[in-house]
Amino acid sequence: VLLGTYKDRPVAIKQFHIYDSTSFQKELAAFSKIAASDYVVHIYGAFVHGLDRVMVMEYLYKGNLEKFAVAQGQDFNDGHLLWNRMLVDICRAMSSIHAAGMIHRDLKPENILVVSEDPFHPSSTIKISFYFFSRWRAMFWFILICLLHFVIFATLASVGLMTSHKPSR
């Protein structure tokens, strides 16, 4: 991610290596459904540069939740009110994403950006970054692994090596 300026405000510039520009355009169109959400990083624009797809999006200088939590260390244990508020805001973010008919597919602390450390902040304390179109390959492997697990367990069950039982008392 690069740092830039757009209309006198700092922006994050993210470059993706995606070869299918049609899916990139479809994903951007789908993203417009949640663009107004207070819980999702805003995208100011996107364009194609050679084989790369580039997004210009809101820059949040406090960084991601993983780095924020590490920086707080043991002293953050007393900040349960803020943690609770962040958790509620994460649930609200995911709810707005799901209400738009979308699935994030890569929710993790690195994709949750900190907006405010104030649990009484009038808006959201976090925003979700949404690099969803970069996850198709990971989603393919996830589905493949799930199918393989199903086949393995079904095979083990069919030959009697895997049975369900209740623990004896």
Short mmCIF file of N, CA and C in Angstrom, two decimals:
data_model
loop_
_atom_site.label_atom_id
_atom_site.label_comp_id
_atom_site.label_asym_id
_atom_site.label_seq_id
_atom_site.Cartn_x
_atom_site.Cartn_y
_atom_site.Cartn_z
N VAL A 1 0.85 -1.18 0.00
CA VAL A 1 0.00 0.00 0.00
C VAL A 1 0.89 1.24 0.00
N LEU A 2 0.56 2.16 -0.90
CA LEU A 2 1.30 3.41 -0.99
C LEU A 2 0.47 4.53 -0.39
N LEU A 3 1.12 5.58 0.08
CA LEU A 3 0.44 6.75 0.60
C LEU A 3 0.46 7.83 -0.46
N GLY A 4 -0.68 8.47 -0.69
CA GLY A 4 -0.77 9.53 -1.68
C GLY A 4 -1.69 10.63 -1.20
N THR A 5 -2.03 11.55 -2.09
CA THR A 5 -2.94 12.65 -1.78
C THR A 5 -3.98 12.75 -2.88
N TYR A 6 -5.23 12.93 -2.47
CA TYR A 6 -6.33 13.11 -3.42
C TYR A 6 -7.24 14.18 -2.84
N LYS A 7 -7.44 15.27 -3.59
CA LYS A 7 -8.27 16.39 -3.14
C LYS A 7 -7.85 16.86 -1.75
N ASP A 8 -6.55 17.06 -1.59
CA ASP A 8 -5.96 17.58 -0.34
C ASP A 8 -6.17 16.69 0.88
N ARG A 9 -6.39 15.41 0.68
CA ARG A 9 -6.51 14.51 1.82
C ARG A 9 -5.61 13.30 1.57
N PRO A 10 -5.05 12.73 2.64
CA PRO A 10 -4.21 11.54 2.45
C PRO A 10 -5.06 10.34 2.03
N VAL A 11 -4.52 9.55 1.11
CA VAL A 11 -5.21 8.35 0.64
C VAL A 11 -4.23 7.18 0.61
N ALA A 12 -4.79 6.00 0.70
CA ALA A 12 -4.01 4.77 0.53
C ALA A 12 -4.22 4.31 -0.91
N ILE A 13 -3.14 3.90 -1.55
CA ILE A 13 -3.21 3.43 -2.93
C ILE A 13 -2.80 1.96 -2.92
N LYS A 14 -3.74 1.11 -3.27
CA LYS A 14 -3.51 -0.34 -3.25
C LYS A 14 -3.50 -0.86 -4.67
N GLN A 15 -2.46 -1.63 -4.99
CA GLN A 15 -2.30 -2.19 -6.33
C GLN A 15 -2.52 -3.70 -6.25
N PHE A 16 -3.37 -4.22 -7.15
CA PHE A 16 -3.68 -5.65 -7.20
C PHE A 16 -3.25 -6.20 -8.54
N HIS A 17 -2.79 -7.43 -8.52
CA HIS A 17 -2.42 -8.11 -9.76
C HIS A 17 -3.56 -9.05 -10.14
N ILE A 18 -4.52 -8.52 -10.88
CA ILE A 18 -5.69 -9.27 -11.31
C ILE A 18 -5.74 -9.20 -12.83
N TYR A 19 -5.87 -10.33 -13.46
CA TYR A 19 -5.82 -10.36 -14.92
C TYR A 19 -7.19 -10.24 -15.57
N ASP A 20 -8.24 -10.37 -14.79
CA ASP A 20 -9.59 -10.32 -15.35
C ASP A 20 -10.23 -8.98 -15.00
N SER A 21 -10.20 -8.04 -15.93
CA SER A 21 -10.73 -6.70 -15.66
C SER A 21 -12.25 -6.71 -15.54
N THR A 22 -12.92 -7.69 -16.14
CA THR A 22 -14.38 -7.77 -16.04
C THR A 22 -14.79 -8.06 -14.61
N SER A 23 -14.12 -9.02 -13.95
CA SER A 23 -14.47 -9.33 -12.56
C SER A 23 -14.13 -8.16 -11.65
N PHE A 24 -13.06 -7.44 -11.96
CA PHE A 24 -12.67 -6.25 -11.18
C PHE A 24 -13.80 -5.22 -11.24
N GLN A 25 -14.34 -4.99 -12.43
CA GLN A 25 -15.42 -4.01 -12.60
C GLN A 25 -16.70 -4.48 -11.90
N LYS A 26 -16.99 -5.77 -11.96
CA LYS A 26 -18.17 -6.30 -11.28
C LYS A 26 -18.05 -6.15 -9.77
N GLU A 27 -16.87 -6.43 -9.26
CA GLU A 27 -16.64 -6.32 -7.82
C GLU A 27 -16.74 -4.87 -7.36
N LEU A 28 -16.22 -3.94 -8.16
CA LEU A 28 -16.33 -2.52 -7.81
C LEU A 28 -17.79 -2.08 -7.83
N ALA A 29 -18.55 -2.57 -8.78
CA ALA A 29 -19.98 -2.24 -8.84
C ALA A 29 -20.70 -2.79 -7.60
N ALA A 30 -20.34 -4.00 -7.20
CA ALA A 30 -20.93 -4.59 -5.99
C ALA A 30 -20.53 -3.79 -4.76
N PHE A 31 -19.29 -3.32 -4.74
CA PHE A 31 -18.80 -2.56 -3.60
C PHE A 31 -19.57 -1.26 -3.42
N SER A 32 -20.08 -0.70 -4.51
CA SER A 32 -20.82 0.57 -4.42
C SER A 32 -22.06 0.44 -3.53
N LYS A 33 -22.54 -0.79 -3.32
CA LYS A 33 -23.70 -1.01 -2.46
C LYS A 33 -23.41 -0.66 -1.00
N ILE A 34 -22.16 -0.77 -0.59
CA ILE A 34 -21.81 -0.49 0.81
C ILE A 34 -20.89 0.71 0.95
N ALA A 35 -20.70 1.44 -0.13
CA ALA A 35 -19.76 2.56 -0.12
C ALA A 35 -20.11 3.64 0.90
N ALA A 36 -21.38 3.79 1.24
CA ALA A 36 -21.79 4.84 2.17
C ALA A 36 -21.70 4.40 3.63
N SER A 37 -21.33 3.17 3.88
CA SER A 37 -21.28 2.65 5.25
C SER A 37 -20.18 3.34 6.05
N ASP A 38 -20.49 3.66 7.31
CA ASP A 38 -19.48 4.22 8.22
C ASP A 38 -18.49 3.17 8.69
N TYR A 39 -18.75 1.92 8.36
CA TYR A 39 -17.94 0.81 8.87
C TYR A 39 -17.01 0.20 7.83
N VAL A 40 -16.99 0.75 6.63
CA VAL A 40 -16.17 0.22 5.56
C VAL A 40 -15.27 1.34 5.02
N VAL A 41 -14.01 1.02 4.74
CA VAL A 41 -13.09 1.99 4.18
C VAL A 41 -13.64 2.50 2.86
N HIS A 42 -13.66 3.81 2.69
CA HIS A 42 -14.22 4.40 1.46
C HIS A 42 -13.24 4.29 0.31
N ILE A 43 -13.77 3.98 -0.86
CA ILE A 43 -12.96 3.95 -2.08
C ILE A 43 -13.29 5.21 -2.87
N TYR A 44 -12.25 5.99 -3.18
CA TYR A 44 -12.44 7.23 -3.92
C TYR A 44 -12.37 7.02 -5.43
N GLY A 45 -11.70 5.97 -5.85
CA GLY A 45 -11.60 5.69 -7.28
C GLY A 45 -10.81 4.44 -7.54
N ALA A 46 -10.88 3.97 -8.78
CA ALA A 46 -10.14 2.78 -9.18
C ALA A 46 -9.84 2.90 -10.67
N PHE A 47 -8.73 2.30 -11.06
CA PHE A 47 -8.38 2.34 -12.48
C PHE A 47 -7.47 1.16 -12.81
N VAL A 48 -7.31 0.94 -14.09
CA VAL A 48 -6.45 -0.13 -14.59
C VAL A 48 -5.14 0.49 -15.06
N HIS A 49 -4.04 -0.13 -14.65
CA HIS A 49 -2.71 0.32 -15.07
C HIS A 49 -1.95 -0.91 -15.56
N GLY A 50 -1.91 -1.11 -16.87
CA GLY A 50 -1.30 -2.33 -17.42
C GLY A 50 -2.12 -3.54 -17.00
N LEU A 51 -1.46 -4.51 -16.38
CA LEU A 51 -2.16 -5.69 -15.87
C LEU A 51 -2.62 -5.50 -14.43
N ASP A 52 -2.28 -4.37 -13.83
CA ASP A 52 -2.64 -4.12 -12.44
C ASP A 52 -3.95 -3.36 -12.33
N ARG A 53 -4.65 -3.61 -11.24
CA ARG A 53 -5.84 -2.86 -10.89
C ARG A 53 -5.47 -2.04 -9.67
N VAL A 54 -5.80 -0.76 -9.69
CA VAL A 54 -5.38 0.15 -8.64
C VAL A 54 -6.62 0.77 -7.99
N MET A 55 -6.62 0.80 -6.66
CA MET A 55 -7.70 1.44 -5.91
C MET A 55 -7.14 2.57 -5.08
N VAL A 56 -7.85 3.70 -5.08
CA VAL A 56 -7.50 4.84 -4.25
C VAL A 56 -8.56 4.90 -3.16
N MET A 57 -8.11 4.74 -1.91
CA MET A 57 -9.08 4.63 -0.82
C MET A 57 -8.69 5.46 0.39
N GLU A 58 -9.63 5.56 1.28
CA GLU A 58 -9.46 6.31 2.51
C GLU A 58 -8.22 5.81 3.27
N TYR A 59 -7.44 6.76 3.80
CA TYR A 59 -6.27 6.41 4.60
C TYR A 59 -6.59 6.64 6.07
N LEU A 60 -6.40 5.63 6.89
CA LEU A 60 -6.64 5.73 8.33
C LEU A 60 -5.30 5.57 9.04
N TYR A 61 -4.80 6.66 9.57
CA TYR A 61 -3.42 6.72 10.07
C TYR A 61 -3.17 5.90 11.33
N LYS A 62 -4.19 5.48 12.05
CA LYS A 62 -3.97 4.70 13.27
C LYS A 62 -3.57 3.25 12.97
N GLY A 63 -3.73 2.83 11.72
CA GLY A 63 -3.30 1.49 11.34
C GLY A 63 -4.34 0.43 11.62
N ASN A 64 -3.90 -0.82 11.50
CA ASN A 64 -4.85 -1.92 11.66
C ASN A 64 -4.96 -2.39 13.11
N LEU A 65 -5.97 -3.21 13.37
CA LEU A 65 -6.27 -3.66 14.73
C LEU A 65 -5.15 -4.52 15.31
N GLU A 66 -4.49 -5.31 14.49
CA GLU A 66 -3.40 -6.15 14.99
C GLU A 66 -2.27 -5.27 15.54
N LYS A 67 -1.81 -4.29 14.77
CA LYS A 67 -0.73 -3.41 15.22
C LYS A 67 -1.16 -2.57 16.42
N PHE A 68 -2.43 -2.14 16.41
CA PHE A 68 -2.96 -1.35 17.51
C PHE A 68 -2.93 -2.16 18.81
N ALA A 69 -3.38 -3.41 18.77
CA ALA A 69 -3.42 -4.26 19.96
C ALA A 69 -2.01 -4.54 20.48
N VAL A 70 -1.07 -4.80 19.58
CA VAL A 70 0.31 -5.07 19.98
C VAL A 70 0.92 -3.82 20.62
N ALA A 71 0.66 -2.65 20.04
CA ALA A 71 1.21 -1.40 20.57
C ALA A 71 0.66 -1.10 21.96
N GLN A 72 -0.59 -1.50 22.24
CA GLN A 72 -1.19 -1.24 23.54
C GLN A 72 -0.62 -2.17 24.61
N GLY A 73 -0.23 -3.37 24.21
CA GLY A 73 0.38 -4.32 25.15
C GLY A 73 -0.49 -4.61 26.35
N GLN A 74 0.15 -4.84 27.48
CA GLN A 74 -0.56 -5.19 28.72
C GLN A 74 -1.41 -4.04 29.24
N ASP A 75 -1.03 -2.81 28.94
CA ASP A 75 -1.78 -1.66 29.43
C ASP A 75 -3.19 -1.60 28.86
N PHE A 76 -3.41 -2.27 27.75
CA PHE A 76 -4.71 -2.21 27.11
C PHE A 76 -5.73 -3.11 27.79
N ASN A 77 -5.28 -3.94 28.72
CA ASN A 77 -6.21 -4.83 29.42
C ASN A 77 -7.29 -4.04 30.15
N ASP A 78 -6.99 -2.81 30.56
CA ASP A 78 -7.97 -1.99 31.25
C ASP A 78 -8.93 -1.32 30.28
N GLY A 79 -8.70 -1.43 28.98
CA GLY A 79 -9.52 -0.77 27.98
C GLY A 79 -10.67 -1.63 27.49
N HIS A 80 -11.27 -2.42 28.37
CA HIS A 80 -12.34 -3.33 27.94
C HIS A 80 -13.52 -2.60 27.32
N LEU A 81 -13.79 -1.37 27.74
CA LEU A 81 -14.89 -0.61 27.15
C LEU A 81 -14.63 -0.35 25.66
N LEU A 82 -13.39 0.01 25.34
CA LEU A 82 -13.03 0.23 23.93
C LEU A 82 -13.09 -1.07 23.14
N TRP A 83 -12.55 -2.17 23.72
CA TRP A 83 -12.60 -3.46 23.03
C TRP A 83 -14.05 -3.86 22.74
N ASN A 84 -14.93 -3.67 23.74
CA ASN A 84 -16.34 -4.01 23.55
C ASN A 84 -16.96 -3.17 22.44
N ARG A 85 -16.66 -1.88 22.42
CA ARG A 85 -17.20 -1.01 21.37
C ARG A 85 -16.67 -1.43 20.00
N MET A 86 -15.37 -1.76 19.92
CA MET A 86 -14.81 -2.21 18.65
C MET A 86 -15.48 -3.49 18.17
N LEU A 87 -15.73 -4.40 19.10
CA LEU A 87 -16.40 -5.65 18.74
C LEU A 87 -17.80 -5.39 18.20
N VAL A 88 -18.53 -4.50 18.85
CA VAL A 88 -19.87 -4.14 18.37
C VAL A 88 -19.77 -3.51 16.98
N ASP A 89 -18.79 -2.62 16.78
CA ASP A 89 -18.63 -1.97 15.47
C ASP A 89 -18.23 -2.97 14.38
N ILE A 90 -17.44 -3.97 14.73
CA ILE A 90 -17.09 -5.02 13.77
C ILE A 90 -18.36 -5.78 13.37
N CYS A 91 -19.21 -6.09 14.34
CA CYS A 91 -20.48 -6.78 14.04
C CYS A 91 -21.37 -5.90 13.16
N ARG A 92 -21.41 -4.61 13.44
CA ARG A 92 -22.21 -3.70 12.61
C ARG A 92 -21.65 -3.64 11.18
N ALA A 93 -20.32 -3.63 11.07
CA ALA A 93 -19.69 -3.61 9.75
C ALA A 93 -20.06 -4.86 8.96
N MET A 94 -19.93 -6.01 9.59
CA MET A 94 -20.25 -7.26 8.90
C MET A 94 -21.74 -7.32 8.56
N SER A 95 -22.57 -6.78 9.42
CA SER A 95 -24.01 -6.75 9.15
C SER A 95 -24.31 -5.89 7.92
N SER A 96 -23.65 -4.74 7.80
CA SER A 96 -23.89 -3.88 6.63
C SER A 96 -23.38 -4.54 5.35
N ILE A 97 -22.28 -5.27 5.46
CA ILE A 97 -21.73 -5.99 4.30
C ILE A 97 -22.69 -7.11 3.88
N HIS A 98 -23.18 -7.87 4.85
CA HIS A 98 -24.10 -8.97 4.55
C HIS A 98 -25.45 -8.45 4.06
N ALA A 99 -25.91 -7.32 4.59
CA ALA A 99 -27.17 -6.73 4.14
C ALA A 99 -27.12 -6.33 2.67
N ALA A 100 -25.91 -6.03 2.18
CA ALA A 100 -25.73 -5.68 0.77
C ALA A 100 -25.58 -6.94 -0.10
N GLY A 101 -25.70 -8.12 0.52
CA GLY A 101 -25.60 -9.37 -0.22
C GLY A 101 -24.17 -9.79 -0.51
N MET A 102 -23.23 -9.32 0.31
CA MET A 102 -21.82 -9.63 0.07
C MET A 102 -21.25 -10.41 1.25
N ILE A 103 -20.14 -11.07 0.99
CA ILE A 103 -19.41 -11.81 2.02
C ILE A 103 -17.97 -11.31 2.00
N HIS A 104 -17.40 -11.04 3.17
CA HIS A 104 -16.05 -10.48 3.22
C HIS A 104 -14.98 -11.49 2.82
N ARG A 105 -15.01 -12.69 3.34
CA ARG A 105 -14.10 -13.79 3.02
C ARG A 105 -12.70 -13.66 3.58
N ASP A 106 -12.33 -12.54 4.19
CA ASP A 106 -10.97 -12.43 4.71
C ASP A 106 -10.92 -11.52 5.94
N LEU A 107 -11.88 -11.66 6.84
CA LEU A 107 -11.90 -10.82 8.03
C LEU A 107 -10.82 -11.29 8.99
N LYS A 108 -9.92 -10.40 9.31
CA LYS A 108 -8.83 -10.67 10.25
C LYS A 108 -8.36 -9.32 10.78
N PRO A 109 -7.61 -9.30 11.88
CA PRO A 109 -7.19 -8.03 12.48
C PRO A 109 -6.45 -7.10 11.51
N GLU A 110 -5.73 -7.65 10.56
CA GLU A 110 -5.01 -6.82 9.60
C GLU A 110 -5.95 -6.07 8.66
N ASN A 111 -7.18 -6.55 8.49
CA ASN A 111 -8.16 -5.91 7.61
C ASN A 111 -9.19 -5.08 8.38
N ILE A 112 -8.94 -4.88 9.67
CA ILE A 112 -9.79 -4.01 10.49
C ILE A 112 -8.94 -2.81 10.87
N LEU A 113 -9.34 -1.63 10.41
CA LEU A 113 -8.55 -0.42 10.65
C LEU A 113 -9.15 0.40 11.77
N VAL A 114 -8.29 0.94 12.61
CA VAL A 114 -8.72 1.72 13.78
C VAL A 114 -9.00 3.15 13.36
N VAL A 115 -10.19 3.64 13.71
CA VAL A 115 -10.58 5.02 13.43
C VAL A 115 -10.41 5.88 14.68
N SER A 116 -10.82 5.34 15.83
CA SER A 116 -10.79 6.12 17.06
C SER A 116 -10.51 5.21 18.25
N GLU A 117 -9.84 5.76 19.26
CA GLU A 117 -9.59 5.05 20.51
C GLU A 117 -10.59 5.46 21.58
N ASP A 118 -11.58 6.24 21.19
CA ASP A 118 -12.59 6.73 22.12
C ASP A 118 -13.83 5.83 22.04
N PRO A 119 -14.14 5.08 23.13
CA PRO A 119 -15.30 4.19 23.08
C PRO A 119 -16.62 4.94 22.93
N PHE A 120 -16.61 6.25 23.14
CA PHE A 120 -17.83 7.04 23.00
C PHE A 120 -17.83 7.85 21.71
N HIS A 121 -16.97 7.47 20.77
CA HIS A 121 -16.88 8.15 19.47
C HIS A 121 -18.26 8.13 18.81
N PRO A 122 -18.73 9.26 18.26
CA PRO A 122 -20.08 9.30 17.69
C PRO A 122 -20.26 8.41 16.46
N SER A 123 -19.19 8.13 15.77
CA SER A 123 -19.24 7.26 14.59
C SER A 123 -18.60 5.93 14.97
N SER A 124 -18.15 5.19 14.01
CA SER A 124 -17.52 3.89 14.25
C SER A 124 -16.09 4.05 14.78
N THR A 125 -15.66 3.09 15.62
CA THR A 125 -14.27 3.09 16.11
C THR A 125 -13.35 2.35 15.15
N ILE A 126 -13.94 1.60 14.23
CA ILE A 126 -13.16 0.81 13.26
C ILE A 126 -13.78 0.94 11.87
N LYS A 127 -13.01 0.53 10.87
CA LYS A 127 -13.54 0.36 9.51
C LYS A 127 -12.92 -0.90 8.94
N ILE A 128 -13.71 -1.60 8.16
CA ILE A 128 -13.24 -2.83 7.53
C ILE A 128 -12.67 -2.48 6.16
N SER A 129 -11.45 -2.97 5.90
CA SER A 129 -10.92 -2.83 4.54
C SER A 129 -11.42 -4.04 3.76
N PHE A 130 -11.72 -3.81 2.51
CA PHE A 130 -12.48 -4.78 1.74
C PHE A 130 -11.77 -5.10 0.45
N TYR A 131 -10.74 -5.94 0.52
CA TYR A 131 -10.00 -6.35 -0.67
C TYR A 131 -10.57 -7.64 -1.20
N PHE A 132 -11.88 -7.70 -1.33
CA PHE A 132 -12.58 -8.96 -1.60
C PHE A 132 -12.22 -9.58 -2.92
N PHE A 133 -11.94 -8.81 -3.95
CA PHE A 133 -11.71 -9.42 -5.25
C PHE A 133 -10.34 -10.10 -5.33
N SER A 134 -9.50 -9.88 -4.34
CA SER A 134 -8.21 -10.55 -4.34
C SER A 134 -8.29 -11.93 -3.69
N ARG A 135 -9.48 -12.32 -3.25
CA ARG A 135 -9.61 -13.55 -2.49
C ARG A 135 -10.15 -14.73 -3.28
N TRP A 136 -10.39 -14.60 -4.59
CA TRP A 136 -10.97 -15.71 -5.35
C TRP A 136 -10.11 -16.96 -5.26
N ARG A 137 -8.80 -16.82 -5.42
CA ARG A 137 -7.92 -17.99 -5.37
C ARG A 137 -7.98 -18.63 -3.99
N ALA A 138 -7.94 -17.82 -2.93
CA ALA A 138 -8.01 -18.37 -1.57
C ALA A 138 -9.35 -19.06 -1.34
N MET A 139 -10.42 -18.49 -1.88
CA MET A 139 -11.74 -19.10 -1.72
C MET A 139 -11.80 -20.45 -2.43
N PHE A 140 -11.18 -20.55 -3.60
CA PHE A 140 -11.12 -21.82 -4.33
C PHE A 140 -10.45 -22.88 -3.46
N TRP A 141 -9.29 -22.54 -2.86
CA TRP A 141 -8.58 -23.51 -2.04
C TRP A 141 -9.36 -23.86 -0.79
N PHE A 142 -10.04 -22.89 -0.21
CA PHE A 142 -10.86 -23.14 0.97
C PHE A 142 -11.96 -24.15 0.64
N ILE A 143 -12.66 -23.94 -0.46
CA ILE A 143 -13.74 -24.85 -0.87
C ILE A 143 -13.17 -26.23 -1.18
N LEU A 144 -12.04 -26.29 -1.86
CA LEU A 144 -11.41 -27.57 -2.18
C LEU A 144 -11.04 -28.33 -0.91
N ILE A 145 -10.46 -27.64 0.06
CA ILE A 145 -10.07 -28.29 1.32
C ILE A 145 -11.32 -28.80 2.05
N CYS A 146 -12.38 -27.99 2.08
CA CYS A 146 -13.63 -28.44 2.72
C CYS A 146 -14.18 -29.69 2.05
N LEU A 147 -14.16 -29.72 0.73
CA LEU A 147 -14.63 -30.90 0.00
C LEU A 147 -13.77 -32.13 0.31
N LEU A 148 -12.46 -31.92 0.36
CA LEU A 148 -11.57 -33.04 0.68
C LEU A 148 -11.83 -33.57 2.08
N HIS A 149 -12.03 -32.68 3.05
CA HIS A 149 -12.35 -33.12 4.40
C HIS A 149 -13.65 -33.92 4.42
N PHE A 150 -14.64 -33.46 3.69
CA PHE A 150 -15.91 -34.16 3.62
C PHE A 150 -15.72 -35.56 3.05
N VAL A 151 -14.98 -35.66 1.95
CA VAL A 151 -14.74 -36.96 1.31
C VAL A 151 -13.99 -37.88 2.26
N ILE A 152 -12.98 -37.37 2.94
CA ILE A 152 -12.19 -38.19 3.87
C ILE A 152 -13.07 -38.69 5.01
N PHE A 153 -13.83 -37.79 5.65
CA PHE A 153 -14.69 -38.20 6.76
C PHE A 153 -15.79 -39.14 6.30
N ALA A 154 -16.37 -38.90 5.13
CA ALA A 154 -17.43 -39.79 4.61
C ALA A 154 -16.85 -41.17 4.34
N THR A 155 -15.63 -41.22 3.80
CA THR A 155 -14.98 -42.51 3.52
C THR A 155 -14.67 -43.24 4.81
N LEU A 156 -14.13 -42.54 5.79
CA LEU A 156 -13.82 -43.17 7.08
C LEU A 156 -15.10 -43.68 7.75
N ALA A 157 -16.16 -42.91 7.66
CA ALA A 157 -17.43 -43.32 8.27
C ALA A 157 -18.01 -44.54 7.55
N SER A 158 -17.87 -44.60 6.23
CA SER A 158 -18.45 -45.71 5.47
C SER A 158 -17.73 -47.02 5.74
N VAL A 159 -16.47 -46.98 6.11
CA VAL A 159 -15.74 -48.22 6.41
C VAL A 159 -15.70 -48.51 7.91
N GLY A 160 -16.42 -47.70 8.68
CA GLY A 160 -16.54 -47.97 10.11
C GLY A 160 -15.40 -47.44 10.96
N LEU A 161 -14.52 -46.67 10.38
CA LEU A 161 -13.41 -46.13 11.17
C LEU A 161 -13.78 -44.86 11.91
N MET A 162 -14.92 -44.31 11.57
CA MET A 162 -15.34 -43.07 12.22
C MET A 162 -16.79 -43.24 12.62
N THR A 163 -17.04 -43.27 13.91
CA THR A 163 -18.40 -43.42 14.39
C THR A 163 -18.68 -42.34 15.42
N SER A 164 -19.93 -41.99 15.55
CA SER A 164 -20.29 -41.04 16.59
C SER A 164 -20.75 -41.86 17.80
N HIS A 165 -20.31 -41.45 18.95
CA HIS A 165 -20.70 -42.13 20.17
C HIS A 165 -20.81 -41.12 21.28
N LYS A 166 -21.62 -41.48 22.29
CA LYS A 166 -21.76 -40.65 23.45
C LYS A 166 -20.77 -41.13 24.51
N PRO A 167 -20.14 -40.19 25.20
CA PRO A 167 -19.21 -40.63 26.25
C PRO A 167 -19.95 -41.37 27.36
N SER A 168 -19.34 -42.40 27.87
CA SER A 168 -19.96 -43.17 28.93
C SER A 168 -19.79 -42.44 30.27
N ARG A 169 -20.75 -42.65 31.14
CA ARG A 169 -20.69 -41.98 32.45
C ARG A 169 -20.24 -42.91 33.51
#
